[in-house]
């Protein structure tokens, strides 16, 4: 008896075989092929046990809340979108970047082209470094507050973290913007830490407004377990050093001028 | 009324209600789109999670799918099922997101091979990752880890084809449209995906089965 190939059995199992009936008849008569199909089934059955997290009964509402203000970007008056408080911060960054690029162009225009480009890049990097530094500072403060939050009394059944939750939502928007900018600028290290921070912010933003002490402890353990506070501090420190390192472009020349005297 | 008939009628009611919501959205009632978002978010999330393998990316895929759906809604007008349509948009974006993620991972990995000493001195790398716990050593956790790795090792097309066919029950034509491929090539992709998963996982599945048979599994 000619046995079924693995390809035929997989196609049969996934319901895409051209001759489902023929294979079915063969399986009824062939123990060896049935055994082979059982082994394929066992692997697929194991895969079926992989869990998909339940996003929560209010997930649809949350998605709507996130995207509704952005729908206006696609149609409607564009400036309405930027008047939203959470977008104002991001808008501020963009305006700063544009101004910085303009200023960089003005400052460096008379010089050599390669110097101009280098200076413009330096200014752009400096603006990003300052903006991300501030963002990391805000994120760190929010996470520290959340890490130190405790129930107000021993009988307290729930802790209200709605303030932290709202801040996490706002920071999340900014974080996405900075992560994408860091990626575009080729700063993989910074993008990687921002990516990790985004996951923590996402967890906090999606927590209930009122949490039980046990839930609060779970959130705090998550923050601690990922070492995100430490990473944020280390990167922020590095950014400060970078900020210092980009300053000498101007102060070097001033220094040289001073030394001439 | 039997269960099958009830299910057909309820599907029909959803399709009609979706069509009305689409019409109202196109007529300028932005809130009508909310009905569609709230109704289909869970399904799209499930697909996105299975494709990307993590919640963070899955949520981004869901949001982007509905934003793109809104933007392209006029192109949908002639089609019949909003759920299937937004599903396809999500699958396409999930593929883009997986590629983007791979590039990010590659960038992250690169310095490790090139500059090991530097990385050892980097305080970020001294932060311990999730430490192995006794639970992680149990067979079921090991199998789960292996399954996640095996899925992650599939190509984007293989993972998409497998998720859409095996878990989401999509038709071959529908998957072919997402993969921009022919039906036959898509069938082959499904086959290759299952074959690779089988090669990677069968030893672990058999170990588990043997352990159960011997009563040694906890």
JSON list of C-alpha atoms in Angstrom, two decimals, chain A residues 6-213:
[
{"chain": "A", "resi": 6, "resn": "UNK", "atom": "CA", "xyz": [3.68, 14.23, 5.20]},
{"chain": "A", "resi": 7, "resn": "UNK", "atom": "CA", "xyz": [2.58, 17.07, 2.91]},
{"chain": "A", "resi": 8, "resn": "UNK", "atom": "CA", "xyz": [-0.70, 15.31, 2.10]},
{"chain": "A", "resi": 9, "resn": "UNK", "atom": "CA", "xyz": [-1.38, 14.55, 5.76]},
{"chain": "A", "resi": 10, "resn": "UNK", "atom": "CA", "xyz": [-0.69, 18.14, 6.85]},
{"chain": "A", "resi": 11, "resn": "UNK", "atom": "CA", "xyz": [-2.86, 19.48, 4.02]},
{"chain": "A", "resi": 12, "resn": "UNK", "atom": "CA", "xyz": [-5.59, 17.04, 5.09]},
{"chain": "A", "resi": 13, "resn": "UNK", "atom": "CA", "xyz": [-5.31, 18.11, 8.74]},
{"chain": "A", "resi": 14, "resn": "UNK", "atom": "CA", "xyz": [-5.47, 21.79, 7.81]},
{"chain": "A", "resi": 15, "resn": "UNK", "atom": "CA", "xyz": [-8.39, 21.18, 5.47]},
{"chain": "A", "resi": 16, "resn": "UNK", "atom": "CA", "xyz": [-6.59, 22.34, 2.33]},
{"chain": "A", "resi": 17, "resn": "UNK", "atom": "CA", "xyz": [-5.93, 18.97, 0.61]},
{"chain": "A", "resi": 18, "resn": "UNK", "atom": "CA", "xyz": [-7.32, 18.66, -2.88]},
{"chain": "A", "resi": 19, "resn": "UNK", "atom": "CA", "xyz": [-8.45, 15.08, -2.24]},
{"chain": "A", "resi": 20, "resn": "UNK", "atom": "CA", "xyz": [-9.79, 15.19, 1.30]},
{"chain": "A", "resi": 21, "resn": "UNK", "atom": "CA", "xyz": [-12.15, 12.22, 0.66]},
{"chain": "A", "resi": 22, "resn": "UNK", "atom": "CA", "xyz": [-9.42, 10.03, -0.85]},
{"chain": "A", "resi": 23, "resn": "UNK", "atom": "CA", "xyz": [-7.09, 10.68, 2.10]},
{"chain": "A", "resi": 24, "resn": "UNK", "atom": "CA", "xyz": [-9.91, 10.09, 4.53]},
{"chain": "A", "resi": 25, "resn": "UNK", "atom": "CA", "xyz": [-10.63, 6.67, 2.98]},
{"chain": "A", "resi": 26, "resn": "UNK", "atom": "CA", "xyz": [-6.94, 5.78, 3.04]},
{"chain": "A", "resi": 27, "resn": "UNK", "atom": "CA", "xyz": [-6.65, 6.73, 6.71]},
{"chain": "A", "resi": 28, "resn": "UNK", "atom": "CA", "xyz": [-9.57, 4.49, 7.59]},
{"chain": "A", "resi": 29, "resn": "UNK", "atom": "CA", "xyz": [-7.63, 1.54, 6.19]},
{"chain": "A", "resi": 30, "resn": "UNK", "atom": "CA", "xyz": [-4.01, 2.42, 7.07]},
{"chain": "A", "resi": 31, "resn": "UNK", "atom": "CA", "xyz": [-2.82, 2.27, 10.66]},
{"chain": "A", "resi": 32, "resn": "UNK", "atom": "CA", "xyz": [0.63, 3.61, 9.85]},
{"chain": "A", "resi": 33, "resn": "UNK", "atom": "CA", "xyz": [-0.72, 6.80, 8.27]},
{"chain": "A", "resi": 34, "resn": "UNK", "atom": "CA", "xyz": [-3.19, 7.20, 11.15]},
{"chain": "A", "resi": 35, "resn": "UNK", "atom": "CA", "xyz": [-0.23, 7.03, 13.55]},
{"chain": "A", "resi": 36, "resn": "UNK", "atom": "CA", "xyz": [1.63, 9.64, 11.52]},
{"chain": "A", "resi": 37, "resn": "UNK", "atom": "CA", "xyz": [-1.42, 11.91, 11.49]},
{"chain": "A", "resi": 38, "resn": "UNK", "atom": "CA", "xyz": [-1.76, 11.45, 15.28]},
{"chain": "A", "resi": 39, "resn": "UNK", "atom": "CA", "xyz": [1.81, 12.68, 15.74]},
{"chain": "A", "resi": 40, "resn": "UNK", "atom": "CA", "xyz": [1.06, 15.77, 13.62]},
{"chain": "A", "resi": 41, "resn": "UNK", "atom": "CA", "xyz": [-2.15, 16.27, 15.62]},
{"chain": "A", "resi": 42, "resn": "UNK", "atom": "CA", "xyz": [-0.23, 16.05, 18.91]},
{"chain": "A", "resi": 43, "resn": "UNK", "atom": "CA", "xyz": [2.09, 18.89, 17.90]},
{"chain": "A", "resi": 44, "resn": "UNK", "atom": "CA", "xyz": [-0.80, 21.05, 16.70]},
{"chain": "A", "resi": 45, "resn": "UNK", "atom": "CA", "xyz": [-2.80, 20.26, 19.84]},
{"chain": "A", "resi": 46, "resn": "UNK", "atom": "CA", "xyz": [0.16, 21.34, 21.98]},
{"chain": "A", "resi": 47, "resn": "UNK", "atom": "CA", "xyz": [0.34, 24.61, 20.03]},
{"chain": "A", "resi": 48, "resn": "UNK", "atom": "CA", "xyz": [-3.36, 25.15, 20.66]},
{"chain": "A", "resi": 49, "resn": "UNK", "atom": "CA", "xyz": [-2.59, 25.35, 24.39]},
{"chain": "A", "resi": 50, "resn": "UNK", "atom": "CA", "xyz": [-0.51, 28.51, 23.91]},
{"chain": "A", "resi": 51, "resn": "UNK", "atom": "CA", "xyz": [-2.54, 31.18, 25.67]},
{"chain": "A", "resi": 52, "resn": "UNK", "atom": "CA", "xyz": [-3.65, 34.48, 24.17]},
{"chain": "A", "resi": 53, "resn": "UNK", "atom": "CA", "xyz": [-4.03, 37.11, 26.91]},
{"chain": "A", "resi": 54, "resn": "UNK", "atom": "CA", "xyz": [-7.55, 38.39, 27.43]},
{"chain": "A", "resi": 55, "resn": "UNK", "atom": "CA", "xyz": [-7.39, 42.13, 26.76]},
{"chain": "A", "resi": 56, "resn": "UNK", "atom": "CA", "xyz": [-10.38, 42.81, 29.01]},
{"chain": "A", "resi": 57, "resn": "UNK", "atom": "CA", "xyz": [-14.09, 43.36, 28.51]},
{"chain": "A", "resi": 58, "resn": "UNK", "atom": "CA", "xyz": [-13.58, 47.09, 27.92]},
{"chain": "A", "resi": 59, "resn": "UNK", "atom": "CA", "xyz": [-10.84, 46.59, 25.34]},
{"chain": "A", "resi": 60, "resn": "UNK", "atom": "CA", "xyz": [-12.95, 47.82, 22.42]},
{"chain": "A", "resi": 61, "resn": "UNK", "atom": "CA", "xyz": [-13.73, 51.01, 24.35]},
{"chain": "A", "resi": 62, "resn": "UNK", "atom": "CA", "xyz": [-10.04, 51.51, 25.15]},
{"chain": "A", "resi": 63, "resn": "UNK", "atom": "CA", "xyz": [-9.07, 51.10, 21.49]},
{"chain": "A", "resi": 64, "resn": "UNK", "atom": "CA", "xyz": [-11.69, 53.66, 20.55]},
{"chain": "A", "resi": 65, "resn": "UNK", "atom": "CA", "xyz": [-10.43, 56.06, 23.23]},
{"chain": "A", "resi": 66, "resn": "UNK", "atom": "CA", "xyz": [-6.89, 55.75, 21.82]},
{"chain": "A", "resi": 67, "resn": "UNK", "atom": "CA", "xyz": [-7.74, 56.13, 18.16]},
{"chain": "A", "resi": 68, "resn": "UNK", "atom": "CA", "xyz": [-10.70, 58.54, 18.22]},
{"chain": "A", "resi": 69, "resn": "UNK", "atom": "CA", "xyz": [-8.54, 61.70, 18.47]},
{"chain": "A", "resi": 70, "resn": "UNK", "atom": "CA", "xyz": [-6.28, 60.39, 15.73]},
{"chain": "A", "resi": 71, "resn": "UNK", "atom": "CA", "xyz": [-9.15, 59.80, 13.32]},
{"chain": "A", "resi": 72, "resn": "UNK", "atom": "CA", "xyz": [-9.35, 63.55, 12.89]},
{"chain": "A", "resi": 73, "resn": "UNK", "atom": "CA", "xyz": [-5.82, 63.48, 11.46]},
{"chain": "A", "resi": 74, "resn": "UNK", "atom": "CA", "xyz": [-7.14, 61.54, 8.54]},
{"chain": "A", "resi": 75, "resn": "UNK", "atom": "CA", "xyz": [-10.14, 63.76, 7.96]},
{"chain": "A", "resi": 76, "resn": "UNK", "atom": "CA", "xyz": [-11.28, 66.98, 9.53]},
{"chain": "A", "resi": 77, "resn": "UNK", "atom": "CA", "xyz": [-9.49, 70.00, 10.91]},
{"chain": "A", "resi": 78, "resn": "UNK", "atom": "CA", "xyz": [-5.93, 69.03, 11.64]},
{"chain": "A", "resi": 79, "resn": "UNK", "atom": "CA", "xyz": [-5.37, 71.59, 14.39]},
{"chain": "A", "resi": 80, "resn": "UNK", "atom": "CA", "xyz": [-8.15, 70.08, 16.56]},
{"chain": "A", "resi": 81, "resn": "UNK", "atom": "CA", "xyz": [-5.98, 67.04, 17.09]},
{"chain": "A", "resi": 82, "resn": "UNK", "atom": "CA", "xyz": [-3.01, 69.05, 18.36]},
{"chain": "A", "resi": 83, "resn": "UNK", "atom": "CA", "xyz": [-5.14, 70.96, 20.83]},
{"chain": "A", "resi": 84, "resn": "UNK", "atom": "CA", "xyz": [-5.52, 67.78, 22.90]},
{"chain": "A", "resi": 85, "resn": "UNK", "atom": "CA", "xyz": [-3.40, 68.11, 26.08]},
{"chain": "A", "resi": 86, "resn": "UNK", "atom": "CA", "xyz": [-1.56, 64.84, 25.53]},
{"chain": "A", "resi": 87, "resn": "UNK", "atom": "CA", "xyz": [-0.61, 65.90, 22.02]},
{"chain": "A", "resi": 88, "resn": "UNK", "atom": "CA", "xyz": [0.58, 69.33, 23.05]},
{"chain": "A", "resi": 89, "resn": "UNK", "atom": "CA", "xyz": [3.78, 67.92, 24.52]},
{"chain": "A", "resi": 90, "resn": "UNK", "atom": "CA", "xyz": [4.55, 65.99, 21.33]},
{"chain": "A", "resi": 91, "resn": "UNK", "atom": "CA", "xyz": [3.67, 69.06, 19.29]},
{"chain": "A", "resi": 92, "resn": "UNK", "atom": "CA", "xyz": [6.11, 71.05, 21.41]},
{"chain": "A", "resi": 93, "resn": "UNK", "atom": "CA", "xyz": [8.90, 68.62, 20.59]},
{"chain": "A", "resi": 94, "resn": "UNK", "atom": "CA", "xyz": [8.20, 68.82, 16.88]},
{"chain": "A", "resi": 95, "resn": "UNK", "atom": "CA", "xyz": [8.11, 72.61, 16.94]},
{"chain": "A", "resi": 96, "resn": "UNK", "atom": "CA", "xyz": [11.40, 72.60, 18.87]},
{"chain": "A", "resi": 97, "resn": "UNK", "atom": "CA", "xyz": [12.98, 70.27, 16.31]},
{"chain": "A", "resi": 98, "resn": "UNK", "atom": "CA", "xyz": [11.84, 72.48, 13.43]},
{"chain": "A", "resi": 99, "resn": "UNK", "atom": "CA", "xyz": [13.12, 75.62, 15.16]},
{"chain": "A", "resi": 100, "resn": "UNK", "atom": "CA", "xyz": [16.38, 73.87, 16.01]},
{"chain": "A", "resi": 101, "resn": "UNK", "atom": "CA", "xyz": [16.83, 72.73, 12.41]},
{"chain": "A", "resi": 102, "resn": "UNK", "atom": "CA", "xyz": [16.13, 76.30, 11.23]},
{"chain": "A", "resi": 103, "resn": "UNK", "atom": "CA", "xyz": [18.53, 77.81, 13.75]},
{"chain": "A", "resi": 104, "resn": "UNK", "atom": "CA", "xyz": [21.16, 75.20, 12.83]},
{"chain": "A", "resi": 105, "resn": "UNK", "atom": "CA", "xyz": [20.77, 76.17, 9.19]},
{"chain": "A", "resi": 106, "resn": "UNK", "atom": "CA", "xyz": [21.13, 79.89, 9.99]},
{"chain": "A", "resi": 107, "resn": "UNK", "atom": "CA", "xyz": [24.14, 79.43, 12.25]},
{"chain": "A", "resi": 108, "resn": "UNK", "atom": "CA", "xyz": [26.03, 77.19, 9.89]},
{"chain": "A", "resi": 109, "resn": "UNK", "atom": "CA", "xyz": [25.11, 78.72, 6.51]},
{"chain": "A", "resi": 110, "resn": "UNK", "atom": "CA", "xyz": [28.35, 80.63, 5.90]},
{"chain": "A", "resi": 111, "resn": "UNK", "atom": "CA", "xyz": [30.62, 77.68, 6.65]},
{"chain": "A", "resi": 112, "resn": "UNK", "atom": "CA", "xyz": [31.61, 74.67, 4.59]},
{"chain": "A", "resi": 113, "resn": "UNK", "atom": "CA", "xyz": [28.81, 72.35, 3.50]},
{"chain": "A", "resi": 114, "resn": "UNK", "atom": "CA", "xyz": [30.14, 69.31, 5.37]},
{"chain": "A", "resi": 115, "resn": "UNK", "atom": "CA", "xyz": [30.53, 71.38, 8.54]},
{"chain": "A", "resi": 116, "resn": "UNK", "atom": "CA", "xyz": [26.99, 72.66, 8.11]},
{"chain": "A", "resi": 117, "resn": "UNK", "atom": "CA", "xyz": [25.59, 69.17, 7.89]},
{"chain": "A", "resi": 118, "resn": "UNK", "atom": "CA", "xyz": [27.62, 68.04, 10.89]},
{"chain": "A", "resi": 119, "resn": "UNK", "atom": "CA", "xyz": [26.46, 71.03, 12.94]},
{"chain": "A", "resi": 120, "resn": "UNK", "atom": "CA", "xyz": [22.83, 70.57, 11.95]},
{"chain": "A", "resi": 121, "resn": "UNK", "atom": "CA", "xyz": [23.02, 66.93, 12.95]},
{"chain": "A", "resi": 122, "resn": "UNK", "atom": "CA", "xyz": [24.60, 67.91, 16.22]},
{"chain": "A", "resi": 123, "resn": "UNK", "atom": "CA", "xyz": [21.82, 70.39, 16.98]},
{"chain": "A", "resi": 124, "resn": "UNK", "atom": "CA", "xyz": [19.15, 67.85, 16.02]},
{"chain": "A", "resi": 125, "resn": "UNK", "atom": "CA", "xyz": [20.75, 65.26, 18.27]},
{"chain": "A", "resi": 126, "resn": "UNK", "atom": "CA", "xyz": [21.04, 67.77, 21.09]},
{"chain": "A", "resi": 127, "resn": "UNK", "atom": "CA", "xyz": [17.35, 68.64, 20.87]},
{"chain": "A", "resi": 128, "resn": "UNK", "atom": "CA", "xyz": [16.40, 64.98, 20.86]},
{"chain": "A", "resi": 129, "resn": "UNK", "atom": "CA", "xyz": [18.73, 64.30, 23.79]},
{"chain": "A", "resi": 130, "resn": "UNK", "atom": "CA", "xyz": [17.24, 67.14, 25.85]},
{"chain": "A", "resi": 131, "resn": "UNK", "atom": "CA", "xyz": [13.63, 66.20, 25.02]},
{"chain": "A", "resi": 132, "resn": "UNK", "atom": "CA", "xyz": [14.16, 62.49, 25.72]},
{"chain": "A", "resi": 133, "resn": "UNK", "atom": "CA", "xyz": [16.03, 63.34, 28.90]},
{"chain": "A", "resi": 134, "resn": "UNK", "atom": "CA", "xyz": [13.02, 65.28, 30.15]},
{"chain": "A", "resi": 135, "resn": "UNK", "atom": "CA", "xyz": [10.68, 62.50, 29.11]},
{"chain": "A", "resi": 136, "resn": "UNK", "atom": "CA", "xyz": [12.77, 59.93, 30.95]},
{"chain": "A", "resi": 137, "resn": "UNK", "atom": "CA", "xyz": [12.81, 62.17, 34.01]},
{"chain": "A", "resi": 138, "resn": "UNK", "atom": "CA", "xyz": [9.00, 62.41, 34.00]},
{"chain": "A", "resi": 139, "resn": "UNK", "atom": "CA", "xyz": [8.68, 58.65, 33.46]},
{"chain": "A", "resi": 140, "resn": "UNK", "atom": "CA", "xyz": [11.11, 57.94, 36.28]},
{"chain": "A", "resi": 141, "resn": "UNK", "atom": "CA", "xyz": [9.19, 60.16, 38.71]},
{"chain": "A", "resi": 142, "resn": "UNK", "atom": "CA", "xyz": [5.90, 58.50, 37.84]},
{"chain": "A", "resi": 143, "resn": "UNK", "atom": "CA", "xyz": [7.37, 55.01, 38.24]},
{"chain": "A", "resi": 144, "resn": "UNK", "atom": "CA", "xyz": [9.05, 55.92, 41.55]},
{"chain": "A", "resi": 145, "resn": "UNK", "atom": "CA", "xyz": [5.75, 57.27, 42.88]},
{"chain": "A", "resi": 146, "resn": "UNK", "atom": "CA", "xyz": [3.97, 54.14, 41.79]},
{"chain": "A", "resi": 147, "resn": "UNK", "atom": "CA", "xyz": [6.68, 51.93, 43.28]},
{"chain": "A", "resi": 148, "resn": "UNK", "atom": "CA", "xyz": [6.35, 53.74, 46.60]},
{"chain": "A", "resi": 149, "resn": "UNK", "atom": "CA", "xyz": [2.54, 53.84, 46.65]},
{"chain": "A", "resi": 150, "resn": "UNK", "atom": "CA", "xyz": [0.99, 52.05, 49.61]},
{"chain": "A", "resi": 151, "resn": "UNK", "atom": "CA", "xyz": [-2.55, 51.58, 50.85]},
{"chain": "A", "resi": 152, "resn": "UNK", "atom": "CA", "xyz": [-3.39, 54.48, 53.22]},
{"chain": "A", "resi": 153, "resn": "UNK", "atom": "CA", "xyz": [-4.54, 52.21, 56.02]},
{"chain": "A", "resi": 154, "resn": "UNK", "atom": "CA", "xyz": [-4.45, 48.51, 56.94]},
{"chain": "A", "resi": 155, "resn": "UNK", "atom": "CA", "xyz": [-8.15, 48.23, 56.18]},
{"chain": "A", "resi": 156, "resn": "UNK", "atom": "CA", "xyz": [-7.81, 49.94, 52.80]},
{"chain": "A", "resi": 157, "resn": "UNK", "atom": "CA", "xyz": [-9.21, 47.54, 50.23]},
{"chain": "A", "resi": 158, "resn": "UNK", "atom": "CA", "xyz": [-8.31, 49.48, 47.09]},
{"chain": "A", "resi": 159, "resn": "UNK", "atom": "CA", "xyz": [-5.66, 51.99, 46.09]},
{"chain": "A", "resi": 160, "resn": "UNK", "atom": "CA", "xyz": [-6.48, 54.69, 43.59]},
{"chain": "A", "resi": 161, "resn": "UNK", "atom": "CA", "xyz": [-3.75, 54.95, 40.93]},
{"chain": "A", "resi": 162, "resn": "UNK", "atom": "CA", "xyz": [-5.83, 56.90, 38.41]},
{"chain": "A", "resi": 163, "resn": "UNK", "atom": "CA", "xyz": [-3.40, 59.86, 38.48]},
{"chain": "A", "resi": 164, "resn": "UNK", "atom": "CA", "xyz": [-0.40, 57.65, 37.64]},
{"chain": "A", "resi": 165, "resn": "UNK", "atom": "CA", "xyz": [-2.50, 55.86, 35.05]},
{"chain": "A", "resi": 166, "resn": "UNK", "atom": "CA", "xyz": [-3.35, 59.12, 33.26]},
{"chain": "A", "resi": 167, "resn": "UNK", "atom": "CA", "xyz": [0.28, 60.21, 33.36]},
{"chain": "A", "resi": 168, "resn": "UNK", "atom": "CA", "xyz": [1.33, 56.84, 31.95]},
{"chain": "A", "resi": 169, "resn": "UNK", "atom": "CA", "xyz": [-1.18, 57.30, 29.09]},
{"chain": "A", "resi": 170, "resn": "UNK", "atom": "CA", "xyz": [0.30, 60.70, 28.22]},
{"chain": "A", "resi": 171, "resn": "UNK", "atom": "CA", "xyz": [3.87, 59.45, 28.54]},
{"chain": "A", "resi": 172, "resn": "UNK", "atom": "CA", "xyz": [3.01, 56.50, 26.31]},
{"chain": "A", "resi": 173, "resn": "UNK", "atom": "CA", "xyz": [2.17, 58.80, 23.40]},
{"chain": "A", "resi": 174, "resn": "UNK", "atom": "CA", "xyz": [5.40, 60.74, 23.80]},
{"chain": "A", "resi": 175, "resn": "UNK", "atom": "CA", "xyz": [7.39, 57.56, 24.26]},
{"chain": "A", "resi": 176, "resn": "UNK", "atom": "CA", "xyz": [6.18, 56.15, 20.94]},
{"chain": "A", "resi": 177, "resn": "UNK", "atom": "CA", "xyz": [7.25, 59.35, 19.19]},
{"chain": "A", "resi": 178, "resn": "UNK", "atom": "CA", "xyz": [10.71, 59.35, 20.78]},
{"chain": "A", "resi": 179, "resn": "UNK", "atom": "CA", "xyz": [11.22, 55.63, 20.14]},
{"chain": "A", "resi": 180, "resn": "UNK", "atom": "CA", "xyz": [10.43, 56.09, 16.45]},
{"chain": "A", "resi": 181, "resn": "UNK", "atom": "CA", "xyz": [12.69, 59.15, 16.25]},
{"chain": "A", "resi": 182, "resn": "UNK", "atom": "CA", "xyz": [15.53, 57.29, 17.99]},
{"chain": "A", "resi": 183, "resn": "UNK", "atom": "CA", "xyz": [15.12, 54.44, 15.50]},
{"chain": "A", "resi": 184, "resn": "UNK", "atom": "CA", "xyz": [15.19, 56.84, 12.55]},
{"chain": "A", "resi": 185, "resn": "UNK", "atom": "CA", "xyz": [18.31, 58.46, 13.99]},
{"chain": "A", "resi": 186, "resn": "UNK", "atom": "CA", "xyz": [19.89, 54.98, 14.23]},
{"chain": "A", "resi": 187, "resn": "UNK", "atom": "CA", "xyz": [20.15, 55.11, 18.04]},
{"chain": "A", "resi": 188, "resn": "UNK", "atom": "CA", "xyz": [19.32, 51.45, 18.65]},
{"chain": "A", "resi": 189, "resn": "UNK", "atom": "CA", "xyz": [20.37, 51.47, 22.32]},
{"chain": "A", "resi": 190, "resn": "UNK", "atom": "CA", "xyz": [18.06, 54.33, 23.22]},
{"chain": "A", "resi": 191, "resn": "UNK", "atom": "CA", "xyz": [15.23, 52.87, 21.10]},
{"chain": "A", "resi": 192, "resn": "UNK", "atom": "CA", "xyz": [15.63, 49.57, 22.94]},
{"chain": "A", "resi": 193, "resn": "UNK", "atom": "CA", "xyz": [15.27, 51.12, 26.43]},
{"chain": "A", "resi": 194, "resn": "UNK", "atom": "CA", "xyz": [12.34, 53.26, 25.22]},
{"chain": "A", "resi": 195, "resn": "UNK", "atom": "CA", "xyz": [10.76, 50.08, 23.90]},
{"chain": "A", "resi": 196, "resn": "UNK", "atom": "CA", "xyz": [11.05, 48.45, 27.32]},
{"chain": "A", "resi": 197, "resn": "UNK", "atom": "CA", "xyz": [9.74, 51.58, 29.02]},
{"chain": "A", "resi": 198, "resn": "UNK", "atom": "CA", "xyz": [6.78, 51.55, 26.63]},
{"chain": "A", "resi": 199, "resn": "UNK", "atom": "CA", "xyz": [5.80, 48.07, 27.79]},
{"chain": "A", "resi": 200, "resn": "UNK", "atom": "CA", "xyz": [5.81, 49.17, 31.43]},
{"chain": "A", "resi": 201, "resn": "UNK", "atom": "CA", "xyz": [3.86, 52.35, 30.61]},
{"chain": "A", "resi": 202, "resn": "UNK", "atom": "CA", "xyz": [1.38, 50.23, 28.68]},
{"chain": "A", "resi": 203, "resn": "UNK", "atom": "CA", "xyz": [0.90, 47.95, 31.71]},
{"chain": "A", "resi": 204, "resn": "UNK", "atom": "CA", "xyz": [0.29, 50.92, 34.00]},
{"chain": "A", "resi": 205, "resn": "UNK", "atom": "CA", "xyz": [-1.97, 52.72, 31.53]},
{"chain": "A", "resi": 206, "resn": "UNK", "atom": "CA", "xyz": [-4.09, 49.60, 31.19]},
{"chain": "A", "resi": 207, "resn": "UNK", "atom": "CA", "xyz": [-4.37, 48.84, 34.90]},
{"chain": "A", "resi": 208, "resn": "UNK", "atom": "CA", "xyz": [-7.70, 49.49, 36.61]},
{"chain": "A", "resi": 209, "resn": "UNK", "atom": "CA", "xyz": [-8.05, 52.91, 38.26]},
{"chain": "A", "resi": 210, "resn": "UNK", "atom": "CA", "xyz": [-8.61, 51.28, 41.63]},
{"chain": "A", "resi": 211, "resn": "UNK", "atom": "CA", "xyz": [-6.33, 48.36, 42.42]},
{"chain": "A", "resi": 212, "resn": "UNK", "atom": "CA", "xyz": [-6.22, 46.01, 45.36]},
{"chain": "A", "resi": 213, "resn": "UNK", "atom": "CA", "xyz": [-3.02, 45.97, 47.46]}
]
